[in-house]
Amino acid sequence: MNEKYKHSTVYQIYPRSFCDSNGDGIGDIRGIISKLDYLKGLGIDVIWLSPVYKSPNDDNGYDISDYCSIQSELGTMEDFDELLSSAREREISIIMDLVINHTSDEHEWFRRALNGEEKYKNYYIIRKGKDGKLPNNWGNFFADCPWEPFGDPANEEYYLHLFSKKQPDLNWYNPEVYGEICDIMRFWLDKGVAGFRCDVINIIYKSSLADGKKRLALTGKEHYISTEGTHKILASLRRDVMDRYDAFTVGETVMVTPVMARDLTDETRGELDMVFAFEHMECDQIGVKWFKIPFKPKRLMRTLTKWQTELPWNTCYFENHDQPRSVTRFTKGGEYRKAGSKMLLGLLFSLRGTTFVYEGQEIGMTNGAFDSLDEIMDIESHNVNKMAKSLGIIQPFRWNLIRKTTRDNARTPMQWTGDDGAGFTTGRPWLKLNPNYKEINVEADLLDPDGVISFFKRINSFKKTSPTLRDGSFCEIVADGKLYAFSRELDGEELIAVCNFTTSKRRIPGEISGEIVISTVKDPDINVLSPYEYRLYRRKTRGKI
Ligand code: TEU
Ligand code: CA
């Protein structure tokens, strides 16, 4: 793949929550334009924009009703074009979120299907019920039933929706759907975007609609995870569209294994450039994400090592708009918030792969502080609540489960200043601000010489200029749940990253030596790591092997 993008630092923006330019409480494109210098200062190369297309917002833009126009509350196409050119002036590229497993039920295609136009009915997956029952026994990602009556219930027809019922799945058996999506991709690429983050891309082609093997969650998934049909579509999209542009794709690939990820990113097959895997996001849960268990650092370390070893090129990320905040999740937070945030960034940038960060991660933003379900907007959380209720789980338990897992944890407005509205808005924010914005905000962090942003800039620019950190091989040294240490090696140089995942001081193991090139603490002790310290050693290996 294109070396330029491979070594980019990508910053994800969740537009509703980033910066509001007109006081309506919703972040917008002009707000993003106003922060481009800030992003340039961080050393960002690429912005991944979560969806900005027209949408009834059942799932905050992941339910698209028009792929080629801009959601009016976020701005206009002129604003978008200005964003693109202002970013380009700063040598920042933009990738779009390509959501093609489903559309909104308010998309013209679905409306025309409902009107009885056969052509458009064939854009979706519509099936007759079986003897008064649903077409199959599949599960749904949002704790719902994946079949909804299509039109008049008397017809006993249902449409498939693996997500919300306002997100009907597209029928990828139909070549016309393929053609439409090619046109949409070209529309944005012709404008000059640098590619796409492809939403749940490894589930688009359902190999069959037969009943699935019964499971705790997502019964039926064996019929759609990384099917041959999906591989073929991806190879065609690459050949027919992507290869004609200077652009790249990163696939959001759910439930993917290293073997699947290798196939999806294999240069000779020519499908995706890189993929987001999820296994390391599962080290504080059992089975489904709603059953959280205490975080097990050892599981995180082992999983990172597994993927670093088994996949030639990873995407490295700890946060996005669907996951709780990493500092809350993977550290004790509180008095260790700053140290923990920096350690996690150090770790992230030391791994082999393309680095993706999420808005707010650069200041160590924490999970939202919600008091009850009334403050939650995330459709997934509301569905989980309903499902848990139907299972007889009582309210305090339901809330406890949702509070920890809700995607709104990562969607609270960006904390720019300590002023009312956190510098995010002069109005009433669409989602409750975390009250800790008074202490945790960009303005305060920038003034703090020991702040998270200054470390972010340091480690980001170090990675850009270090061939070893960019391309070196990966080898685990320690992964005992307390310390995580690994080396990266290239052309006779070895860099060793060491992370302390505990709140106590820890002795440096004997095999780790060299000159300390970076540390998250001011005067690092040669023999001992401070709580949540990250440091990087350098030594020569020439002649040793
Ligand atoms: O997420 C896909 C997905 O699988 C999530 O539902 C995931 O299971 C959960 O959010 C985190 O564990 C993508 C988008 O990132 C998400 O925001 C959308 O809601 C979803 O697709 C549907 O488009
Ligand atoms: Ca606004």
Coordinates of N, CA, C and O in Angstrom, one line a residue, residues 5 77 82 175 278 320 416 421 471 532-533:
Y5 N 0.4 6.9 3.4 CA -0.7 6.7 4.3 C -0.4 5.7 5.4 O -0.9 5.8 6.5
M77 N -22.5 21.6 1.7 CA -21.4 21.0 0.8 C -20.3 22.1 0.6 O -19.1 21.7 0.5
E82 N -14.7 23.5 1.7 CA -13.8 24.4 2.3 C -12.9 23.7 3.3 O -11.7 23.9 3.5
P175 N -26.0 -6.7 -8.4 CA -25.0 -5.9 -9.1 C -25.3 -4.4 -9.1 O -24.4 -3.6 -9.2
F278 N -10.5 -6.2 16.7 CA -11.2 -5.9 17.9 C -10.8 -6.6 19.1 O -11.2 -6.3 20.3
N320 N -12.2 4.7 19.9 CA -13.0 5.3 18.8 C -14.4 5.7 19.4 O -14.5 5.6 20.6
W416 N -12.5 21.8 25.2 CA -11.5 22.7 24.7 C -11.0 23.7 25.8 O -9.8 24.0 25.9
G421 N -19.8 25.5 28.8 CA -19.9 24.9 27.5 C -18.5 24.3 27.0 O -18.4 23.8 25.9
D471 N 9.1 1.0 11.0 CA 9.1 -0.3 10.2 C 9.8 -1.5 10.9 O 9.8 -2.6 10.4
Y532 N 2.7 3.9 36.2 CA 2.3 4.2 34.8 C 3.3 4.9 33.9 O 2.9 5.6 33.0
E533 N 4.5 4.7 34.2 CA 5.5 5.3 33.3 C 5.7 4.5 32.0 O 5.5 3.3 32.0

